[in-house]
GROMACS .gro file of C-alpha atoms in nm:
model
  498
    1UNK     CA    1   8.479  -2.241  -3.264
    2UNK     CA    2   8.294  -2.488  -3.046
    3UNK     CA    3   8.306  -2.245  -2.753
    4UNK     CA    4   8.156  -1.967  -2.964
    5UNK     CA    5   7.871  -2.192  -3.078
    6UNK     CA    6   7.799  -2.294  -2.719
    7UNK     CA    7   7.807  -1.930  -2.612
    8UNK     CA    8   7.565  -1.834  -2.887
    9UNK     CA    9   7.322  -2.113  -2.795
   10UNK     CA   10   7.336  -2.028  -2.426
   11UNK     CA   11   7.277  -1.659  -2.497
   12UNK     CA   12   6.969  -1.747  -2.702
   13UNK     CA   13   6.835  -1.962  -2.418
   14UNK     CA   14   6.897  -1.682  -2.170
   15UNK     CA   15   6.712  -1.424  -2.381
   16UNK     CA   16   6.394  -1.633  -2.407
   17UNK     CA   17   6.295  -1.602  -2.037
   18UNK     CA   18   6.350  -1.226  -2.057
   19UNK     CA   19   6.126  -1.210  -2.362
   20UNK     CA   20   5.858  -1.421  -2.189
   21UNK     CA   21   5.860  -1.200  -1.879
   22UNK     CA   22   5.825  -0.890  -2.096
   23UNK     CA   23   5.530  -1.041  -2.279
   24UNK     CA   24   5.360  -1.131  -1.948
   25UNK     CA   25   5.409  -0.778  -1.815
   26UNK     CA   26   5.268  -0.626  -2.134
   27UNK     CA   27   4.971  -0.864  -2.123
   28UNK     CA   28   4.893  -0.777  -1.761
   29UNK     CA   29   4.920  -0.405  -1.838
   30UNK     CA   30   4.695  -0.440  -2.142
   31UNK     CA   31   4.435  -0.643  -1.949
   32UNK     CA   32   4.444  -0.395  -1.663
   33UNK     CA   33   4.379  -0.104  -1.898
   34UNK     CA   34   4.105  -0.300  -2.073
   35UNK     CA   35   3.941  -0.383  -1.738
   36UNK     CA   36   3.967  -0.020  -1.626
   37UNK     CA   37   3.805   0.096  -1.950
   38UNK     CA   38   3.518  -0.150  -1.906
   39UNK     CA   39   3.475  -0.045  -1.542
   40UNK     CA   40   3.464   0.321  -1.643
   41UNK     CA   41   3.210   0.244  -1.914
   42UNK     CA   42   2.988   0.066  -1.661
   43UNK     CA   43   3.046   0.347  -1.411
   44UNK     CA   44   2.931   0.611  -1.659
   45UNK     CA   45   2.619   0.406  -1.725
   46UNK     CA   46   2.568   0.368  -1.351
   47UNK     CA   47   2.591   0.747  -1.304
   48UNK     CA   48   2.291   0.799  -1.531
   49UNK     CA   49   2.096   0.531  -1.346
   50UNK     CA   50   2.197   0.669  -1.005
   51UNK     CA   51   2.105   1.023  -1.105
   52UNK     CA   52   1.763   0.912  -1.226
   53UNK     CA   53   1.699   0.714  -0.907
   54UNK     CA   54   1.828   1.006  -0.698
   55UNK     CA   55   1.575   1.245  -0.851
   56UNK     CA   56   1.295   0.998  -0.780
   57UNK     CA   57   1.409   0.977  -0.417
   58UNK     CA   58   1.418   1.357  -0.386
   59UNK     CA   59   1.071   1.390  -0.539
   60UNK     CA   60   0.938   1.117  -0.308
   61UNK     CA   61   1.080   1.266   0.012
   62UNK     CA   62   0.968   1.615  -0.094
   63UNK     CA   63   0.616   1.481  -0.129
   64UNK     CA   64   0.649   1.311   0.209
   65UNK     CA   65   0.750   1.631   0.390
   66UNK     CA   66   0.601   1.915   0.186
   67UNK     CA   67   0.320   1.745  -0.016
   68UNK     CA   68   0.468   1.864  -0.346
   69UNK     CA   69   0.581   1.632  -0.621
   70UNK     CA   70   0.479   1.269  -0.657
   71UNK     CA   71   0.523   0.960  -0.433
   72UNK     CA   72   0.751   0.776  -0.674
   73UNK     CA   73   0.922   0.511  -0.458
   74UNK     CA   74   0.851   0.303  -0.147
   75UNK     CA   75   0.994   0.470   0.163
   76UNK     CA   76   1.220   0.171   0.231
   77UNK     CA   77   1.405   0.248  -0.094
   78UNK     CA   78   1.426   0.619  -0.011
   79UNK     CA   79   1.564   0.585   0.343
   80UNK     CA   80   1.724   0.236   0.321
   81UNK     CA   81   1.562   0.165   0.658
   82UNK     CA   82   1.223   0.081   0.808
   83UNK     CA   83   1.094   0.428   0.901
   84UNK     CA   84   0.847   0.278   1.150
   85UNK     CA   85   1.131   0.133   1.361
   86UNK     CA   86   1.263   0.405   1.594
   87UNK     CA   87   1.591   0.224   1.665
   88UNK     CA   88   1.672   0.186   1.296
   89UNK     CA   89   1.578   0.550   1.239
   90UNK     CA   90   1.820   0.667   1.511
   91UNK     CA   91   2.107   0.465   1.365
   92UNK     CA   92   2.031   0.586   1.014
   93UNK     CA   93   2.014   0.947   1.134
   94UNK     CA   94   2.370   0.924   1.270
   95UNK     CA   95   2.490   0.788   0.935
   96UNK     CA   96   2.309   1.043   0.718
   97UNK     CA   97   2.417   1.344   0.927
   98UNK     CA   98   2.776   1.276   0.822
   99UNK     CA   99   2.685   1.317   0.453
  100UNK     CA  100   2.493   1.645   0.444
  101UNK     CA  101   2.769   1.852   0.280
  102UNK     CA  102   2.915   1.829  -0.069
  103UNK     CA  103   3.266   1.777   0.070
  104UNK     CA  104   3.154   1.481   0.282
  105UNK     CA  105   2.984   1.320  -0.019
  106UNK     CA  106   3.293   1.375  -0.234
  107UNK     CA  107   3.500   1.180   0.019
  108UNK     CA  108   3.295   0.863  -0.026
  109UNK     CA  109   3.419   0.568  -0.231
  110UNK     CA  110   3.131   0.587  -0.477
  111UNK     CA  111   3.210   0.947  -0.564
  112UNK     CA  112   3.585   0.880  -0.595
  113UNK     CA  113   3.513   0.588  -0.830
  114UNK     CA  114   3.297   0.810  -1.048
  115UNK     CA  115   3.553   1.090  -1.050
  116UNK     CA  116   3.836   0.853  -1.136
  117UNK     CA  117   3.664   0.756  -1.460
  118UNK     CA  118   3.577   1.110  -1.567
  119UNK     CA  119   3.800   1.252  -1.838
  120UNK     CA  120   3.602   1.545  -1.973
  121UNK     CA  121   3.495   1.866  -1.802
  122UNK     CA  122   3.129   1.793  -1.877
  123UNK     CA  123   3.146   1.456  -1.700
  124UNK     CA  124   3.319   1.611  -1.399
  125UNK     CA  125   3.049   1.878  -1.384
  126UNK     CA  126   2.776   1.611  -1.390
  127UNK     CA  127   2.947   1.418  -1.110
  128UNK     CA  128   2.980   1.735  -0.901
  129UNK     CA  129   2.609   1.808  -0.953
  130UNK     CA  130   2.533   1.450  -0.848
  131UNK     CA  131   2.725   1.509  -0.522
  132UNK     CA  132   2.525   1.827  -0.455
  133UNK     CA  133   2.196   1.645  -0.509
  134UNK     CA  134   2.303   1.360  -0.279
  135UNK     CA  135   2.386   1.612  -0.006
  136UNK     CA  136   2.047   1.782  -0.057
  137UNK     CA  137   1.869   1.445  -0.032
  138UNK     CA  138   2.050   1.368   0.293
  139UNK     CA  139   1.949   1.708   0.433
  140UNK     CA  140   1.585   1.621   0.361
  141UNK     CA  141   1.631   1.283   0.528
  142UNK     CA  142   1.775   1.446   0.841
  143UNK     CA  143   1.485   1.691   0.844
  144UNK     CA  144   1.235   1.405   0.842
  145UNK     CA  145   1.426   1.198   1.099
  146UNK     CA  146   1.429   1.495   1.339
  147UNK     CA  147   1.049   1.528   1.334
  148UNK     CA  148   0.864   1.398   1.643
  149UNK     CA  149   0.762   1.033   1.616
  150UNK     CA  150   0.391   1.119   1.606
  151UNK     CA  151   0.444   1.352   1.311
  152UNK     CA  152   0.663   1.095   1.134
  153UNK     CA  153   0.390   0.834   1.175
  154UNK     CA  154   0.122   1.063   1.031
  155UNK     CA  155   0.340   1.161   0.735
  156UNK     CA  156   0.433   0.800   0.659
  157UNK     CA  157   0.071   0.682   0.674
  158UNK     CA  158  -0.035   0.967   0.446
  159UNK     CA  159   0.247   0.891   0.200
  160UNK     CA  160   0.163   0.520   0.182
  161UNK     CA  161  -0.205   0.596   0.132
  162UNK     CA  162  -0.137   0.856  -0.140
  163UNK     CA  163   0.105   0.625  -0.321
  164UNK     CA  164  -0.147   0.344  -0.311
  165UNK     CA  165  -0.415   0.577  -0.449
  166UNK     CA  166  -0.182   0.688  -0.729
  167UNK     CA  167  -0.098   0.329  -0.820
  168UNK     CA  168  -0.467   0.235  -0.818
  169UNK     CA  169  -0.549   0.528  -1.045
  170UNK     CA  170  -0.274   0.421  -1.285
  171UNK     CA  171  -0.418   0.068  -1.287
  172UNK     CA  172  -0.765   0.200  -1.366
  173UNK     CA  173  -0.628   0.422  -1.644
  174UNK     CA  174  -0.458   0.119  -1.804
  175UNK     CA  175  -0.784  -0.073  -1.782
  176UNK     CA  176  -0.964   0.221  -1.944
  177UNK     CA  177  -0.720   0.222  -2.237
  178UNK     CA  178  -0.759  -0.155  -2.275
  179UNK     CA  179  -1.139  -0.130  -2.269
  180UNK     CA  180  -1.141   0.155  -2.521
  181UNK     CA  181  -0.935  -0.059  -2.759
  182UNK     CA  182  -1.173  -0.354  -2.705
  183UNK     CA  183  -1.473  -0.127  -2.771
  184UNK     CA  184  -1.321   0.002  -3.096
  185UNK     CA  185  -1.251  -0.353  -3.210
  186UNK     CA  186  -1.602  -0.472  -3.116
  187UNK     CA  187  -1.767  -0.183  -3.301
  188UNK     CA  188  -1.554  -0.251  -3.608
  189UNK     CA  189  -1.644  -0.622  -3.608
  190UNK     CA  190  -2.010  -0.536  -3.548
  191UNK     CA  191  -2.006  -0.313  -3.854
  192UNK     CA  192  -1.846  -0.590  -4.060
  193UNK     CA  193  -2.101  -0.845  -3.935
  194UNK     CA  194  -2.389  -0.614  -4.026
  195UNK     CA  195  -2.251  -0.563  -4.375
  196UNK     CA  196  -2.198  -0.938  -4.418
  197UNK     CA  197  -2.548  -1.015  -4.292
  198UNK     CA  198  -2.696  -0.769  -4.541
  199UNK     CA  199  -2.493  -0.914  -4.827
  200UNK     CA  200  -2.645  -1.230  -4.976
  201UNK     CA  201  -2.301  -1.327  -5.109
  202UNK     CA  202  -2.144  -1.294  -4.762
  203UNK     CA  203  -1.921  -1.550  -4.604
  204UNK     CA  204  -2.198  -1.706  -4.391
  205UNK     CA  205  -2.491  -1.856  -4.585
  206UNK     CA  206  -2.679  -1.966  -4.269
  207UNK     CA  207  -2.908  -1.690  -4.139
  208UNK     CA  208  -2.913  -1.814  -3.776
  209UNK     CA  209  -2.534  -1.821  -3.764
  210UNK     CA  210  -2.511  -1.470  -3.910
  211UNK     CA  211  -2.760  -1.341  -3.651
  212UNK     CA  212  -2.571  -1.515  -3.368
  213UNK     CA  213  -2.240  -1.361  -3.479
  214UNK     CA  214  -2.396  -1.015  -3.503
  215UNK     CA  215  -2.564  -1.055  -3.162
  216UNK     CA  216  -2.235  -1.158  -3.002
  217UNK     CA  217  -2.053  -0.857  -3.148
  218UNK     CA  218  -2.336  -0.631  -3.030
  219UNK     CA  219  -2.298  -0.776  -2.680
  220UNK     CA  220  -1.922  -0.717  -2.685
  221UNK     CA  221  -1.974  -0.355  -2.791
  222UNK     CA  222  -2.244  -0.294  -2.528
  223UNK     CA  223  -2.046  -0.463  -2.252
  224UNK     CA  224  -1.729  -0.270  -2.338
  225UNK     CA  225  -1.929   0.055  -2.330
  226UNK     CA  226  -2.076  -0.028  -1.989
  227UNK     CA  227  -1.737  -0.139  -1.851
  228UNK     CA  228  -1.580   0.183  -1.977
  229UNK     CA  229  -1.849   0.389  -1.801
  230UNK     CA  230  -1.787   0.191  -1.482
  231UNK     CA  231  -1.411   0.255  -1.499
  232UNK     CA  232  -1.461   0.626  -1.561
  233UNK     CA  233  -1.694   0.639  -1.259
  234UNK     CA  234  -1.427   0.468  -1.047
  235UNK     CA  235  -1.168   0.713  -1.177
  236UNK     CA  236  -1.390   1.006  -1.076
  237UNK     CA  237  -1.436   0.857  -0.730
  238UNK     CA  238  -1.061   0.807  -0.691
  239UNK     CA  239  -1.005   1.173  -0.779
  240UNK     CA  240  -1.265   1.275  -0.519
  241UNK     CA  241  -1.108   1.050  -0.254
  242UNK     CA  242  -0.763   1.181  -0.343
  243UNK     CA  243  -0.889   1.536  -0.285
  244UNK     CA  244  -1.041   1.448   0.055
  245UNK     CA  245  -0.721   1.266   0.151
  246UNK     CA  246  -0.508   1.567   0.063
  247UNK     CA  247  -0.733   1.798   0.267
  248UNK     CA  248  -0.719   1.565   0.569
  249UNK     CA  249  -0.340   1.545   0.542
  250UNK     CA  250  -0.312   1.924   0.528
  251UNK     CA  251  -0.534   1.959   0.837
  252UNK     CA  252  -0.326   1.702   1.026
  253UNK     CA  253  -0.011   1.901   0.950
  254UNK     CA  254  -0.180   2.221   1.068
  255UNK     CA  255  -0.293   2.043   1.385
  256UNK     CA  256   0.065   1.946   1.466
  257UNK     CA  257   0.203   2.297   1.420
  258UNK     CA  258   0.284   2.510   1.724
  259UNK     CA  259   0.024   2.777   1.643
  260UNK     CA  260  -0.266   2.537   1.575
  261UNK     CA  261  -0.610   2.688   1.636
  262UNK     CA  262  -0.854   2.413   1.736
  263UNK     CA  263  -1.163   2.627   1.677
  264UNK     CA  264  -1.054   2.694   1.316
  265UNK     CA  265  -0.955   2.333   1.245
  266UNK     CA  266  -1.268   2.162   1.376
  267UNK     CA  267  -1.522   2.277   1.109
  268UNK     CA  268  -1.316   2.171   0.803
  269UNK     CA  269  -1.209   1.847   0.969
  270UNK     CA  270  -1.571   1.767   1.055
  271UNK     CA  271  -1.668   1.845   0.693
  272UNK     CA  272  -1.398   1.607   0.564
  273UNK     CA  273  -1.525   1.338   0.797
  274UNK     CA  274  -1.883   1.389   0.671
  275UNK     CA  275  -1.764   1.371   0.309
  276UNK     CA  276  -1.571   1.051   0.378
  277UNK     CA  277  -1.867   0.889   0.554
  278UNK     CA  278  -2.097   0.974   0.262
  279UNK     CA  279  -1.832   0.856   0.016
  280UNK     CA  280  -1.772   0.517   0.179
  281UNK     CA  281  -2.146   0.470   0.237
  282UNK     CA  282  -2.205   0.514  -0.137
  283UNK     CA  283  -1.925   0.266  -0.213
  284UNK     CA  284  -2.091  -0.006  -0.006
  285UNK     CA  285  -2.455   0.073  -0.083
  286UNK     CA  286  -2.481   0.259  -0.413
  287UNK     CA  287  -2.200   0.120  -0.629
  288UNK     CA  288  -2.303  -0.183  -0.833
  289UNK     CA  289  -2.014  -0.411  -0.926
  290UNK     CA  290  -2.226  -0.637  -1.148
  291UNK     CA  291  -2.325  -0.580  -1.509
  292UNK     CA  292  -2.668  -0.515  -1.660
  293UNK     CA  293  -2.566  -0.658  -2.000
  294UNK     CA  294  -2.661  -1.025  -2.040
  295UNK     CA  295  -2.446  -1.263  -2.241
  296UNK     CA  296  -2.664  -1.407  -2.522
  297UNK     CA  297  -2.724  -1.779  -2.538
  298UNK     CA  298  -2.486  -1.958  -2.776
  299UNK     CA  299  -2.615  -2.094  -3.104
  300UNK     CA  300  -2.644  -2.473  -3.101
  301UNK     CA  301  -2.461  -2.667  -3.377
  302UNK     CA  302  -2.678  -2.768  -3.670
  303UNK     CA  303  -2.646  -3.052  -3.920
  304UNK     CA  304  -2.739  -2.829  -4.212
  305UNK     CA  305  -2.415  -2.628  -4.185
  306UNK     CA  306  -2.204  -2.632  -4.498
  307UNK     CA  307  -1.829  -2.675  -4.470
  308UNK     CA  308  -1.783  -2.299  -4.491
  309UNK     CA  309  -2.052  -2.236  -4.228
  310UNK     CA  310  -1.897  -2.503  -4.006
  311UNK     CA  311  -1.568  -2.312  -4.011
  312UNK     CA  312  -1.753  -1.989  -3.929
  313UNK     CA  313  -1.937  -2.167  -3.648
  314UNK     CA  314  -1.608  -2.292  -3.502
  315UNK     CA  315  -1.474  -1.934  -3.508
  316UNK     CA  316  -1.799  -1.813  -3.349
  317UNK     CA  317  -1.775  -2.070  -3.065
  318UNK     CA  318  -1.415  -1.965  -2.992
  319UNK     CA  319  -1.520  -1.599  -2.983
  320UNK     CA  320  -1.813  -1.685  -2.755
  321UNK     CA  321  -1.587  -1.877  -2.513
  322UNK     CA  322  -1.343  -1.584  -2.512
  323UNK     CA  323  -1.629  -1.341  -2.440
  324UNK     CA  324  -1.748  -1.560  -2.151
  325UNK     CA  325  -1.396  -1.581  -2.006
  326UNK     CA  326  -1.344  -1.205  -2.046
  327UNK     CA  327  -1.676  -1.142  -1.867
  328UNK     CA  328  -1.560  -1.348  -1.566
  329UNK     CA  329  -1.216  -1.182  -1.566
  330UNK     CA  330  -1.362  -0.832  -1.581
  331UNK     CA  331  -1.615  -0.910  -1.308
  332UNK     CA  332  -1.329  -1.024  -1.086
  333UNK     CA  333  -1.127  -0.716  -1.181
  334UNK     CA  334  -1.424  -0.491  -1.101
  335UNK     CA  335  -1.451  -0.649  -0.757
  336UNK     CA  336  -1.077  -0.602  -0.695
  337UNK     CA  337  -1.089  -0.237  -0.807
  338UNK     CA  338  -1.389  -0.160  -0.585
  339UNK     CA  339  -1.239  -0.344  -0.287
  340UNK     CA  340  -0.914  -0.151  -0.329
  341UNK     CA  341  -1.112   0.172  -0.339
  342UNK     CA  342  -1.307   0.068  -0.028
  343UNK     CA  343  -0.980  -0.012   0.147
  344UNK     CA  344  -0.840   0.332   0.063
  345UNK     CA  345  -1.164   0.501   0.171
  346UNK     CA  346  -1.155   0.310   0.500
  347UNK     CA  347  -0.802   0.438   0.565
  348UNK     CA  348  -0.911   0.796   0.490
  349UNK     CA  349  -1.216   0.751   0.714
  350UNK     CA  350  -0.992   0.628   0.996
  351UNK     CA  351  -0.756   0.925   0.962
  352UNK     CA  352  -1.041   1.176   0.933
  353UNK     CA  353  -1.223   1.021   1.230
  354UNK     CA  354  -0.912   1.024   1.449
  355UNK     CA  355  -0.842   1.387   1.361
  356UNK     CA  356  -1.203   1.485   1.433
  357UNK     CA  357  -1.196   1.296   1.764
  358UNK     CA  358  -0.873   1.467   1.876
  359UNK     CA  359  -1.010   1.810   1.788
  360UNK     CA  360  -1.338   1.743   1.972
  361UNK     CA  361  -1.139   1.635   2.277
  362UNK     CA  362  -0.923   1.948   2.261
  363UNK     CA  363  -1.235   2.162   2.228
  364UNK     CA  364  -1.380   1.997   2.539
  365UNK     CA  365  -1.059   2.061   2.732
  366UNK     CA  366  -1.004   2.421   2.626
  367UNK     CA  367  -1.369   2.534   2.588
  368UNK     CA  368  -1.264   2.745   2.288
  369UNK     CA  369  -1.513   2.600   2.040
  370UNK     CA  370  -1.873   2.714   2.002
  371UNK     CA  371  -2.160   2.477   1.932
  372UNK     CA  372  -1.963   2.158   1.876
  373UNK     CA  373  -2.174   1.977   2.139
  374UNK     CA  374  -2.497   2.171   2.103
  375UNK     CA  375  -2.826   2.011   1.997
  376UNK     CA  376  -2.886   2.133   1.641
  377UNK     CA  377  -2.975   1.990   1.302
  378UNK     CA  378  -2.612   1.959   1.189
  379UNK     CA  379  -2.498   1.770   1.498
  380UNK     CA  380  -2.804   1.545   1.480
  381UNK     CA  381  -2.717   1.466   1.116
  382UNK     CA  382  -2.360   1.381   1.224
  383UNK     CA  383  -2.499   1.158   1.499
  384UNK     CA  384  -2.707   0.978   1.236
  385UNK     CA  385  -2.391   0.934   1.029
  386UNK     CA  386  -2.215   0.785   1.333
  387UNK     CA  387  -2.489   0.522   1.360
  388UNK     CA  388  -2.500   0.461   0.983
  389UNK     CA  389  -2.126   0.405   0.956
  390UNK     CA  390  -2.102   0.136   1.228
  391UNK     CA  391  -2.203  -0.164   1.009
  392UNK     CA  392  -2.012  -0.019   0.714
  393UNK     CA  393  -1.699   0.004   0.930
  394UNK     CA  394  -1.731  -0.365   1.005
  395UNK     CA  395  -1.758  -0.445   0.632
  396UNK     CA  396  -1.475  -0.207   0.541
  397UNK     CA  397  -1.259  -0.349   0.818
  398UNK     CA  398  -1.320  -0.698   0.679
  399UNK     CA  399  -1.222  -0.587   0.327
  400UNK     CA  400  -0.915  -0.413   0.471
  401UNK     CA  401  -0.804  -0.725   0.657
  402UNK     CA  402  -0.856  -0.950   0.354
  403UNK     CA  403  -0.637  -0.723   0.138
  404UNK     CA  404  -0.380  -0.695   0.417
  405UNK     CA  405  -0.379  -1.074   0.452
  406UNK     CA  406  -0.314  -1.119   0.079
  407UNK     CA  407  -0.034  -0.861   0.093
  408UNK     CA  408   0.131  -1.037   0.388
  409UNK     CA  409   0.112  -1.374   0.215
  410UNK     CA  410   0.291  -1.237  -0.091
  411UNK     CA  411   0.555  -1.056   0.119
  412UNK     CA  412   0.758  -1.369   0.198
  413UNK     CA  413   0.888  -1.488   0.536
  414UNK     CA  414   0.859  -1.148   0.707
  415UNK     CA  415   0.493  -1.125   0.607
  416UNK     CA  416   0.423  -1.480   0.727
  417UNK     CA  417   0.584  -1.409   1.065
  418UNK     CA  418   0.378  -1.093   1.104
  419UNK     CA  419   0.061  -1.286   1.015
  420UNK     CA  420   0.146  -1.555   1.271
  421UNK     CA  421   0.199  -1.290   1.540
  422UNK     CA  422  -0.135  -1.128   1.457
  423UNK     CA  423  -0.317  -1.463   1.466
  424UNK     CA  424  -0.165  -1.544   1.806
  425UNK     CA  425  -0.262  -1.198   1.934
  426UNK     CA  426  -0.617  -1.250   1.802
  427UNK     CA  427  -0.650  -1.583   1.985
  428UNK     CA  428  -0.525  -1.421   2.305
  429UNK     CA  429  -0.779  -1.140   2.265
  430UNK     CA  430  -1.058  -1.395   2.220
  431UNK     CA  431  -0.934  -1.598   2.516
  432UNK     CA  432  -0.907  -1.305   2.760
  433UNK     CA  433  -1.286  -1.275   2.831
  434UNK     CA  434  -1.325  -1.653   2.876
  435UNK     CA  435  -1.022  -1.684   3.102
  436UNK     CA  436  -1.128  -1.384   3.309
  437UNK     CA  437  -1.485  -1.510   3.342
  438UNK     CA  438  -1.379  -1.850   3.475
  439UNK     CA  439  -1.108  -1.702   3.698
  440UNK     CA  440  -1.338  -1.440   3.849
  441UNK     CA  441  -1.617  -1.691   3.908
  442UNK     CA  442  -1.371  -1.923   4.080
  443UNK     CA  443  -1.239  -1.633   4.289
  444UNK     CA  444  -1.593  -1.530   4.389
  445UNK     CA  445  -1.678  -1.883   4.500
  446UNK     CA  446  -1.353  -1.910   4.698
  447UNK     CA  447  -1.411  -1.578   4.874
  448UNK     CA  448  -1.767  -1.669   4.961
  449UNK     CA  449  -1.649  -2.008   5.091
  450UNK     CA  450  -1.382  -1.835   5.299
  451UNK     CA  451  -1.643  -1.599   5.443
  452UNK     CA  452  -1.867  -1.887   5.545
  453UNK     CA  453  -1.573  -2.075   5.692
  454UNK     CA  454  -1.470  -1.773   5.899
  455UNK     CA  455  -1.821  -1.732   6.037
  456UNK     CA  456  -1.886  -2.100   6.113
  457UNK     CA  457  -1.557  -2.263   6.212
  458UNK     CA  458  -1.310  -1.987   6.290
  459UNK     CA  459  -1.148  -1.970   6.635
  460UNK     CA  460  -1.118  -1.591   6.605
  461UNK     CA  461  -1.303  -1.347   6.822
  462UNK     CA  462  -1.668  -1.307   6.719
  463UNK     CA  463  -1.639  -0.934   6.651
  464UNK     CA  464  -1.319  -0.974   6.446
  465UNK     CA  465  -1.445  -1.261   6.230
  466UNK     CA  466  -1.773  -1.077   6.172
  467UNK     CA  467  -1.581  -0.769   6.055
  468UNK     CA  468  -1.369  -0.975   5.812
  469UNK     CA  469  -1.677  -1.150   5.676
  470UNK     CA  470  -1.848  -0.815   5.620
  471UNK     CA  471  -1.545  -0.682   5.431
  472UNK     CA  472  -1.542  -0.992   5.210
  473UNK     CA  473  -1.915  -0.946   5.142
  474UNK     CA  474  -1.854  -0.584   5.042
  475UNK     CA  475  -1.553  -0.657   4.820
  476UNK     CA  476  -1.690  -0.963   4.642
  477UNK     CA  477  -1.944  -0.781   4.416
  478UNK     CA  478  -1.672  -0.547   4.281
  479UNK     CA  479  -1.430  -0.823   4.182
  480UNK     CA  480  -1.591  -0.899   3.841
  481UNK     CA  481  -1.589  -0.531   3.744
  482UNK     CA  482  -1.227  -0.489   3.856
  483UNK     CA  483  -1.126  -0.802   3.668
  484UNK     CA  484  -1.297  -0.687   3.350
  485UNK     CA  485  -1.123  -0.348   3.378
  486UNK     CA  486  -0.788  -0.528   3.402
  487UNK     CA  487  -0.887  -0.743   3.103
  488UNK     CA  488  -0.979  -0.439   2.894
  489UNK     CA  489  -0.647  -0.274   2.982
  490UNK     CA  490  -0.457  -0.592   2.889
  491UNK     CA  491  -0.644  -0.621   2.558
  492UNK     CA  492  -0.578  -0.257   2.477
  493UNK     CA  493  -0.206  -0.295   2.544
  494UNK     CA  494  -0.200  -0.606   2.327
  495UNK     CA  495  -0.376  -0.429   2.039
  496UNK     CA  496  -0.149  -0.123   2.059
  497UNK     CA  497   0.171  -0.329   2.067
  498UNK     CA  498   0.074  -0.565   1.783
   0.00000   0.00000   0.00000
C-alpha cells in the first residue's frame, strides 16, 4: 500500500516537468507565429510605401534623362550615392548592373521577405510587379551612369535647378493661397466695420476709434491686394524662367549629341542668352520689393473711452501690432522670394552663357557660321548687353553666395567642412598676387645685383661676364609677366578643383 502511494506521488512529480516543457514549446510556437504575423503586416505596409517611393524615383530619373515627368526627389535619394563623385558612381554602377533583370531582383533578401508574407494571388502579383519596376529603375540608373562625365554634370545641374524652381513655385503658390485667405478676411472685416460705423447703436460709441478700426481694415485689404499682385507677378516670372531653363537644357542636350549642328544651335542659344540677360536685368532694376501701401498711424489712447470702447481699443491695438508684424514678415518673405528667383536666374544665365560661349568657339574653329562676328545692329546690341550684365553679375554672384552660405550652414558638419575649404581657398587666391609681387620684386633685385656683381668684381673673362650680364638684362623685364602667368594658372587650378 505504501509502495503504491509512493509510486503514485513519484509519477505525478515526473509528469509535471513534461507538462512544463510542453507549455514552453507551445508558448514559443505561439509567440513565433504572432511575431511572424506582425512582421508580415509591417511588410505589407512597407510594400505600399516602397512602391510609392519607387514610382517617385522612376519619375525623377526619367526627368533627369529624358526631361519628362517631374523632379520629385533629391538625386542622392534616387541613386543612393553622390552623383558628382566619379569614384562613388563607378562603385554604384557595378552594384546596380547586377540588378537589372527581374530574376536578379527576385533573388534579393528584400524580395524574398515580401514573397514569404504573401498569401494571396493578388499580393504575389503586386510583389512581382514591384520587382519589374525595380529592375526598370536600375536599367535607367545604369543608362545614366554610362553617360560621359560632362553630360552627367550638365544633366545633374539642370535637374537641381529645375527642382529648385519647382519648389520655389510651390512656395509662392502657398503664399498666394495664404494671401487670398487674408484678403477675404480683411474685406469681410472691412464690411463689418463700415456697417458698425454707420450704425449709431454699433459696438463702438467713439467716432475716432471707429474710424481708426475702419482705416486699419482698409489698409489690410489694400496691402493684401498689393501683396497678391506681387506674388502673381513672381509666379509669372518663375514660369518664364522655367521656360527659358527648359529651352537651354534642350539645346545643351542637342549640343552633346553626335550629329550636333553648331550653325543651327547658335541662333536659339544666343536668343536664350539675350532673354536671360533681359530677365535678370529686370529682376535687379525693375522689380520693386517694397510696398506702396503705408501703414496708418495708430490711434492714441484717450481718457474719454468708456469701458466698452476701452475693450474695443485694446482689440484694435492688438490688431495693429499684428498688422505691423505681418508687414515686416511679408517684406522679409518678399526679399527671400526675389533673392531665390535671382539666384535661379543667375544659374540659368551661367548655363546659357557657357553654352553660347562654347558654340561661338566652335563656330570660330569650324568657320561654319555666318555673321556671328560681323558688325551689325544685333551684335552691337549683344555687346551692349555684355557690358550691362557685368555689374549685375557681381550682384547676382553675391546673392548666390549668400544663399549658398546659408545652405551650407544648415547642412551640418559636411557643409561646415566645405565652407572652411572654400574660405581657405579664397584666402589663398587673395594671397597669390601679394606673394607673387613680393617674390618677383625680390627676384628682380637679386638678378640686378648679380649682374652688377658680375660686371664689377667677377674674375671671369671680360667678354664672358659681359655676355652673362646682357642675358640677365634681357631676361629680367620678362620675369614679372612670367610670374603673373604662373600665378594665374595656379589660381585657375585652385578655382577648378575647389
